[in-house]
CSV table of C-alpha atoms in Angstrom, one decimal:
chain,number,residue,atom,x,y,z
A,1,UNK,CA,0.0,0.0,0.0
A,2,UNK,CA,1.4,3.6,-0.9
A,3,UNK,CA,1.6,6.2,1.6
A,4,UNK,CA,2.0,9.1,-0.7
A,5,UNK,CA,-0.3,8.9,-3.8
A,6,UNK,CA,0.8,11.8,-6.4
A,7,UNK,CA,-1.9,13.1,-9.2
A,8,UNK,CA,-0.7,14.3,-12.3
A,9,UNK,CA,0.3,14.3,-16.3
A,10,UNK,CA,4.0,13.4,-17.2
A,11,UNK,CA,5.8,13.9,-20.4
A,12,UNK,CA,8.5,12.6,-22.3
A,13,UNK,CA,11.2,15.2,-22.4
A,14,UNK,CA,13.5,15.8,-25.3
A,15,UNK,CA,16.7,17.9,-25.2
A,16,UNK,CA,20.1,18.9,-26.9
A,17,UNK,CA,23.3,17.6,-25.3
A,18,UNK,CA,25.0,20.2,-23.5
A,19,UNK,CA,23.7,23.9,-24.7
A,20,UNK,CA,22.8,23.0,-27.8
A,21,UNK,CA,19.8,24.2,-29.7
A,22,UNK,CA,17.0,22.7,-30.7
A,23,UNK,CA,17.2,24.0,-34.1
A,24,UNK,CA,20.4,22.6,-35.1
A,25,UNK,CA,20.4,19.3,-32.9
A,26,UNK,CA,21.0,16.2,-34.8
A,27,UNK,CA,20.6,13.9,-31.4
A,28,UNK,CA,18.1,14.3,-28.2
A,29,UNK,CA,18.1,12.3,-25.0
A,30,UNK,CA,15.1,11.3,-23.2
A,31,UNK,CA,14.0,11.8,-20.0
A,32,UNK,CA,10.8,11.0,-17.8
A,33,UNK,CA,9.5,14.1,-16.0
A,34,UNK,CA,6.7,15.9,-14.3
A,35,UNK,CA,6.2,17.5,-11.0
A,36,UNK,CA,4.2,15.0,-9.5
A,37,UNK,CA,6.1,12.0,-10.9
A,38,UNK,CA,9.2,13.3,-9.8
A,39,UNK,CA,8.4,14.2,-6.3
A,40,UNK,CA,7.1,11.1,-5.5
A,41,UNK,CA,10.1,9.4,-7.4
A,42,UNK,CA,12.1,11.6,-4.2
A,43,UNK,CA,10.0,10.4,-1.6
A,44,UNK,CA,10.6,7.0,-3.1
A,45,UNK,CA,14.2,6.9,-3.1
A,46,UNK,CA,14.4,8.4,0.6
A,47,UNK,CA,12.4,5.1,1.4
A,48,UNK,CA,8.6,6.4,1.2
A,49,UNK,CA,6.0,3.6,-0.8
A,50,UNK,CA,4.9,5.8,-3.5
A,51,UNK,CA,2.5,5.5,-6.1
A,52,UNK,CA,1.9,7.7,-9.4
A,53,UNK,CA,-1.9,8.0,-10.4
A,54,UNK,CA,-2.4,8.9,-14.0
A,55,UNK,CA,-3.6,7.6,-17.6
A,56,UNK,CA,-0.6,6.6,-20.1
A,57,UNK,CA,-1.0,5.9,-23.8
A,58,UNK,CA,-1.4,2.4,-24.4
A,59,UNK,CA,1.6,2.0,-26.6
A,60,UNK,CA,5.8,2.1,-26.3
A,61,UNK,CA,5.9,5.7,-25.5
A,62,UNK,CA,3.4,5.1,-22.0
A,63,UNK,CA,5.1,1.9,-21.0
A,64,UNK,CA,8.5,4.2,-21.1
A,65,UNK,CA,7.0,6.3,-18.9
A,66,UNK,CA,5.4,3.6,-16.6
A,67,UNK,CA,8.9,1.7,-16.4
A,68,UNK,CA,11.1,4.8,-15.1
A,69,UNK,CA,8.9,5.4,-12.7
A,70,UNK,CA,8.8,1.7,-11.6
A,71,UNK,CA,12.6,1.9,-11.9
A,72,UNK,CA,12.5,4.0,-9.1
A,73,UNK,CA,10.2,2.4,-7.1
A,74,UNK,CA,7.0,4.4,-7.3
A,75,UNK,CA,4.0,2.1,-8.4
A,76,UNK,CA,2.7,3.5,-11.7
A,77,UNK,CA,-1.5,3.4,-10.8
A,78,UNK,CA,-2.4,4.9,-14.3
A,79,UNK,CA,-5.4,3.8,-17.0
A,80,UNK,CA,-4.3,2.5,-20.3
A,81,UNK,CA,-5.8,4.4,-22.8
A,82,UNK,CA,-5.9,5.8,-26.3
A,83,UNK,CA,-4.6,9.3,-27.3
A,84,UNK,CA,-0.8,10.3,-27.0
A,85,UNK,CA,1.8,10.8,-24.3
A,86,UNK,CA,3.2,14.3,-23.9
A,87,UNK,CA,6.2,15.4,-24.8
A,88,UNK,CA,8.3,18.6,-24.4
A,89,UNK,CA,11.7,19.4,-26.3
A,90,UNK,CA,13.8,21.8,-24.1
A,91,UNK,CA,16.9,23.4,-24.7
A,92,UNK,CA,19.6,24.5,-22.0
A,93,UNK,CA,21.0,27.4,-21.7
A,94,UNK,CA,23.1,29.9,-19.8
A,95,UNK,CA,23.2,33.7,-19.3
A,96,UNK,CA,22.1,35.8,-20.9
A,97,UNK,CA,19.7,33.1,-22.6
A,98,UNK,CA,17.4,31.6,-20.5
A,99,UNK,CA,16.5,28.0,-21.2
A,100,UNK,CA,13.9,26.7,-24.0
A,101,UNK,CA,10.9,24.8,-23.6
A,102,UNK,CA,8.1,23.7,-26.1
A,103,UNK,CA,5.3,21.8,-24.9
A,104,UNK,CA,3.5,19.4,-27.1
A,105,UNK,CA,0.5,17.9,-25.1
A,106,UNK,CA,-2.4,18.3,-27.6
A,107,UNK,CA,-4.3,15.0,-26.8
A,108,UNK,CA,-2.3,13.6,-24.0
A,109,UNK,CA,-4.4,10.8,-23.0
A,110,UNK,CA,-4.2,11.9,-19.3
A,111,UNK,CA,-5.9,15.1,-20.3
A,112,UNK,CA,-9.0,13.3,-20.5
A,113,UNK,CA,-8.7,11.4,-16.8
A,114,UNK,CA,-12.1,11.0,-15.0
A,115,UNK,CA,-12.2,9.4,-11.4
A,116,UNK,CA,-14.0,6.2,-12.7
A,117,UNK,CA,-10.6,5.9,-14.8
A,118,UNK,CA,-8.0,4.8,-12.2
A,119,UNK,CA,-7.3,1.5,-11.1
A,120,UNK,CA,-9.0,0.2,-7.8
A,121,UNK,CA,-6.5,2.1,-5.1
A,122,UNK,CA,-7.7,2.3,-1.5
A,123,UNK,CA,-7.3,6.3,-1.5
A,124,UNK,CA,-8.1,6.4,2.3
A,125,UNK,CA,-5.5,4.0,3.1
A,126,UNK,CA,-2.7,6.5,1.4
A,127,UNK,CA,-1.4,9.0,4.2
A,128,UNK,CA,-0.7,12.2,1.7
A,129,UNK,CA,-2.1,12.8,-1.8
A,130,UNK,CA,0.0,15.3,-4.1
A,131,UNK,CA,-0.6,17.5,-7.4
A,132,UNK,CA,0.7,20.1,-8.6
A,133,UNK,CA,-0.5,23.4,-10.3
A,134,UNK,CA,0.8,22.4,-13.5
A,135,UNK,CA,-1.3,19.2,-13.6
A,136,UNK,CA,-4.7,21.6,-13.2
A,137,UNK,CA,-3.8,23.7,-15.8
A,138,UNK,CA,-3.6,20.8,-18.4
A,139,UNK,CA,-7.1,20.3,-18.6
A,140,UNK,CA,-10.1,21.6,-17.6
A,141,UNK,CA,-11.3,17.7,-17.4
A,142,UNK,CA,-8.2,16.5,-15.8
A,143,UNK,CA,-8.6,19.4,-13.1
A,144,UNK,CA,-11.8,18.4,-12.1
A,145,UNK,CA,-10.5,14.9,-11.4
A,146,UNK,CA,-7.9,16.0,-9.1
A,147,UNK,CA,-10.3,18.5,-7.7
A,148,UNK,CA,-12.5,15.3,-6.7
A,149,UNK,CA,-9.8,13.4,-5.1
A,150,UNK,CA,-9.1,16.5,-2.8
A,151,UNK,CA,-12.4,16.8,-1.8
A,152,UNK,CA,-12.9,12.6,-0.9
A,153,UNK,CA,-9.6,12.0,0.8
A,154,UNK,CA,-9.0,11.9,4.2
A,155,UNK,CA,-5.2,12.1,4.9
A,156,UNK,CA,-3.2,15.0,4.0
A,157,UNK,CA,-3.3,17.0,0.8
A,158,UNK,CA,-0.4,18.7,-0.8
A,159,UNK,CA,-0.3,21.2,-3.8
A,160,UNK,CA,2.6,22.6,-5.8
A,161,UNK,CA,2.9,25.8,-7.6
A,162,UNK,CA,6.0,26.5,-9.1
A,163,UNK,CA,6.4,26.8,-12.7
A,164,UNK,CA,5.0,30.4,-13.5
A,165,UNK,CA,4.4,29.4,-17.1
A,166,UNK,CA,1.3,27.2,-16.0
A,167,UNK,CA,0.0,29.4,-12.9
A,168,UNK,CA,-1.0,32.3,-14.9
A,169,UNK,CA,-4.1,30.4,-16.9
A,170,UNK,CA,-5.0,28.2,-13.6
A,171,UNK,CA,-5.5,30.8,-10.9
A,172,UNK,CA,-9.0,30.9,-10.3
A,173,UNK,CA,-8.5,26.6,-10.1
A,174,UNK,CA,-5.9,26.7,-7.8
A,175,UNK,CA,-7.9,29.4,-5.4
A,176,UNK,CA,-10.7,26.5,-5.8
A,177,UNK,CA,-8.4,23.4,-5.0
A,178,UNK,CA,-6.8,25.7,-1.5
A,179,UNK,CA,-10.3,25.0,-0.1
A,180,UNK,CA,-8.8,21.3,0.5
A,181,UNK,CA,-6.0,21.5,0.8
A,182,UNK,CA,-3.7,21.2,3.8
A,183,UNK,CA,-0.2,21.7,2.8
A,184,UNK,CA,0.9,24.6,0.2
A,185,UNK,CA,4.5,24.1,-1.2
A,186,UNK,CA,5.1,27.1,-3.6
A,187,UNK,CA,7.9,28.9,-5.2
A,188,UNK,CA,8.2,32.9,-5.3
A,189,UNK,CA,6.5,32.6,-8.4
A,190,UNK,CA,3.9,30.3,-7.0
A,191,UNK,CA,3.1,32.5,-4.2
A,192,UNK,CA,3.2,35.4,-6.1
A,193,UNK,CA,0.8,34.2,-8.6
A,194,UNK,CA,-1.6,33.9,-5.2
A,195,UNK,CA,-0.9,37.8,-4.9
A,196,UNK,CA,1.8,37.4,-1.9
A,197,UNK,CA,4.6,39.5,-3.1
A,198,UNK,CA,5.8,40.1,0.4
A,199,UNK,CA,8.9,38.7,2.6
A,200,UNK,CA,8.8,34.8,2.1
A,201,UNK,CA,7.5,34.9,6.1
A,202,UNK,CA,5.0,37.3,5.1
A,203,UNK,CA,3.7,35.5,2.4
A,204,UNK,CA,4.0,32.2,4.5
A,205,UNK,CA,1.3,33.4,6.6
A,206,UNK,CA,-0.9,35.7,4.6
A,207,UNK,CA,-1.4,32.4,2.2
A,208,UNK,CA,-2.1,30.2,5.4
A,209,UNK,CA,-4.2,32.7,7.2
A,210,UNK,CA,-6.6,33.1,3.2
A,211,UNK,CA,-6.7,29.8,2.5
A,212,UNK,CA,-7.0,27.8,5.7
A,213,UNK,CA,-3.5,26.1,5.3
A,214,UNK,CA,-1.9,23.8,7.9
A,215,UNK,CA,1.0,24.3,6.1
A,216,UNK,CA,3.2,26.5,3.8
A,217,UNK,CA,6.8,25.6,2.7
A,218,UNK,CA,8.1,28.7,0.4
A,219,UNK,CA,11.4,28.5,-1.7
A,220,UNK,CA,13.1,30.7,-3.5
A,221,UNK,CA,15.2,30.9,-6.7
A,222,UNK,CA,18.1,30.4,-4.6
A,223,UNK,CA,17.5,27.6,-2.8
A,224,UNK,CA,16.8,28.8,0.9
A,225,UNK,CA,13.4,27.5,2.2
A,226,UNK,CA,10.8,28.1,5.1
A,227,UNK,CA,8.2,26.3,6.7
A,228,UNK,CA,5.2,27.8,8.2
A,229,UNK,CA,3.3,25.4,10.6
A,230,UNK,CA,1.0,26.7,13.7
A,231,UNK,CA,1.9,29.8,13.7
A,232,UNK,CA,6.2,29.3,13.2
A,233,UNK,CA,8.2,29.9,10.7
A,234,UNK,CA,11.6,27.4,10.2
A,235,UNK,CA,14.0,28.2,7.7
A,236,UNK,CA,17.4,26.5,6.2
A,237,UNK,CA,19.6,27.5,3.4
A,238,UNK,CA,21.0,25.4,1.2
A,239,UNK,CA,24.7,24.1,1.2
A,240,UNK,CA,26.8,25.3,-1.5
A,241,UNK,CA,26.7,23.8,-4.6
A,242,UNK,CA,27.9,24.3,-8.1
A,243,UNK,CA,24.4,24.0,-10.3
A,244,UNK,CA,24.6,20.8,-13.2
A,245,UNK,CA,20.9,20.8,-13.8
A,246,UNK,CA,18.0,23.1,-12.3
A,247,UNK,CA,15.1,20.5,-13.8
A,248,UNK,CA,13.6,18.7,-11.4
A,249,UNK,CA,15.1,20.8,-7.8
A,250,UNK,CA,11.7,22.1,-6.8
A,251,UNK,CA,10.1,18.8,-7.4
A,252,UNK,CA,12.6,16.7,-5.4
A,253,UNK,CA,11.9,19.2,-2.7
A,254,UNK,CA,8.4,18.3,-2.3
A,255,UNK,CA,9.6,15.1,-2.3
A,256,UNK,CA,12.1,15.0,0.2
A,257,UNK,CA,9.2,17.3,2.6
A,258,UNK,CA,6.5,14.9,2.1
A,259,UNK,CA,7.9,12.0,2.3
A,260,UNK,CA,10.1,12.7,5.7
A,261,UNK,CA,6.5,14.2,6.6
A,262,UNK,CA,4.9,10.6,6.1
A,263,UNK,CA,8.2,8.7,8.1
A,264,UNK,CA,7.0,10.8,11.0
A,265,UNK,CA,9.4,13.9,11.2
A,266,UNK,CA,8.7,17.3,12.5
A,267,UNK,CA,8.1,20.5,9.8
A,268,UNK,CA,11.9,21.2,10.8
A,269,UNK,CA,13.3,18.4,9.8
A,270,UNK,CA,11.3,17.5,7.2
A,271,UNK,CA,12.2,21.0,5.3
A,272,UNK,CA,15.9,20.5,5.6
A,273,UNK,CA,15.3,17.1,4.2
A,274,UNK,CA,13.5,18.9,1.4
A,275,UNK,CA,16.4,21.5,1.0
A,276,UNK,CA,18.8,18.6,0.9
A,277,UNK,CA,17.1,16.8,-1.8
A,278,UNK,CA,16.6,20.2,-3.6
A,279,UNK,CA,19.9,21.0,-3.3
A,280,UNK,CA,21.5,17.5,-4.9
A,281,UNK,CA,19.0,17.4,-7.4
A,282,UNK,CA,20.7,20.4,-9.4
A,283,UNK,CA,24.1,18.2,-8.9
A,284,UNK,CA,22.9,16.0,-11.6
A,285,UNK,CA,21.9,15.9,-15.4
A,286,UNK,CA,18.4,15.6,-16.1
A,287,UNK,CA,14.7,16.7,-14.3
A,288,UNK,CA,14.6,13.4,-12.3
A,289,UNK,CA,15.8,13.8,-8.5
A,290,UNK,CA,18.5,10.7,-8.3
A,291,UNK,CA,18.9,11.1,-4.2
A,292,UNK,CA,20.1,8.7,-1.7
A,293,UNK,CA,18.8,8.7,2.2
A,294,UNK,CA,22.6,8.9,2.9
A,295,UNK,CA,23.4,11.7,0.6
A,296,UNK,CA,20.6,14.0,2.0
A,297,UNK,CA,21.6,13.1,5.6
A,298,UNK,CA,25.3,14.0,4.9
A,299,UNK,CA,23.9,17.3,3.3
A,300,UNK,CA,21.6,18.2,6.4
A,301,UNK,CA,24.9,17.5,8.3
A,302,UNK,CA,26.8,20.1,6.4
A,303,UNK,CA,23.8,22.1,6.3
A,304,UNK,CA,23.8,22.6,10.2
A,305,UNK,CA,27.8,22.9,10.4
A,306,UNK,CA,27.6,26.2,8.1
A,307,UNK,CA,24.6,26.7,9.9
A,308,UNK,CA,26.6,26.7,13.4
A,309,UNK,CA,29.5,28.5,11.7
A,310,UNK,CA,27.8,31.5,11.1
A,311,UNK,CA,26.7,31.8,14.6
């Protein structure tokens, strides 16, 4: 039985080795990636039973998709189904260019999800169910799945907002889906988008105090996070790190939160957890958050040395 169920679409993503562009590319590498899928791909590897609900294509592309996920120990829970798997060709870049992305979802089959779609789970058995803003902005169909899972499931819920490109069409949804949810994991762009353009502790409570919120984790571009739970805010910076690979950083966060959330550890210690994994994530090539449990507790470790150095 999974203890964190995560909702959402994920694509097959297509890039350039090195900076190269798409336009001129004569070679792309593949990788399996989506917010959802990759968080709980985290939580996995830090030793949380993880399952991804979604609907696949029935065909090479989908069973791609279901085997990384399975490579990494999350249980793919998905509908097999006509239409097409996603895909997104990105291109890497460095300043002054920011990096590319084109999206090509057009008749993703999980676009057309519907509760009655997913495989016989026992939802109320699962501890923490996750999505992510860019999953509600996909489809208007798709949304009002994820909406009806909120509103039926008993443990905790958990939302994501971080890529601004998807938040501005999906607003009024996301105000919608705060009504049941219990823990809010945003970036600045995330909160902004909610209208919180404040101090990160500011925002951390003017977003739990409007929407009801148990919890708000806020991170910023940087890497330094927060955690706002009853009425504290915790905060931990990130070790330094030379950045391989951005793709993938936030999501391993909400990972690494959630899942030390579920194994029973305080907001504290769950959030440095989270920095950790965010902070190894951009180590490595790729969007997909290849952590170890011994990796992020060596990083928490040097996180609280320079932590104690400062003092």
């Amino acid at each position: 039985m999974a203890d964190l169920l995560a909702v959402g679409a994920t694509a097959l993503e297509l890039t350039p080795p090195d900076d190269e562009r798409l336009e001129t590319a004569t070679e792309l590498s593949v990788s399996v990636t989506g917010p959802a899928s990759n968080a709980a791909i985290a939580a996995s590897r830090l030793g949380t039973a993880s399952a991804w609900l979604s609907k696949l294509s029935d065909d090479a592309l989908g069973r791609r998709v279901a085997g990384e996920l399975r490579r990494h120990g999350v249980e793919p829970a998905v509908c097999w189904d006509e239409g097409r798997q996603g895909l997104s060709f990105v291109e890497r870049a460095t300043t002054p260019r920011d990096d590319g992305r084109i999206d090509d979802r057009a008749g993703a089959a999980v676009a057309s999800l519907m509760p009655d779609d997913l495989p016989a789970l026992d939802l109320q058995g699962a501890e923490t169910l996750f999505t992510s803003g860019a999953t509600l902005a996909l489809s208007d169909t798709l949304a009002g799945t994820v909406e009806e899972l909120f509103a039926a499931f008993d443990g905790r819920t958990a939302l994501a907002l971080s890529r601004s490109r998807t938040l501005d069409s999906s607003v009024a949804r996301i105000e919608s889906m705060l009504s049941t949810t219990n823990v809010l994991l945003a970036s600045e762009a995330g909160a902004a988008a909610l209208g919180e353009d404040g101090t990160p502790p500011e925002a951390a409570h003017a977003l739990a105090a409007a929407h009801d919120l148990d919890t708000v984790v806020l991170a910023d571009s940087g890497g330094d996070a927060l955690v706002w739970h009853e009425r504290t805010v915790h905060e931990h910076d990130p070790p330094d790190t030379e950045t391989v690979d951005e793709r993938g950083a936030f999501d391993a966060l909400c990972g690494g939160f959630l899942g030390r959330r579920i194994a029973g550890d305080s907001v504290n210690e769950a959030l440095a957890a989270g920095v950790a994994c965010r902070a190894l994530a951009r180590t490595v090539p790729g969007p997909v958050p290849l952590v170890t449990p011994e990796e992020v507790d060596d990083t928490i470790a040097m996180m609280d040395g320079e932590r104690s150095g400062r003092r």
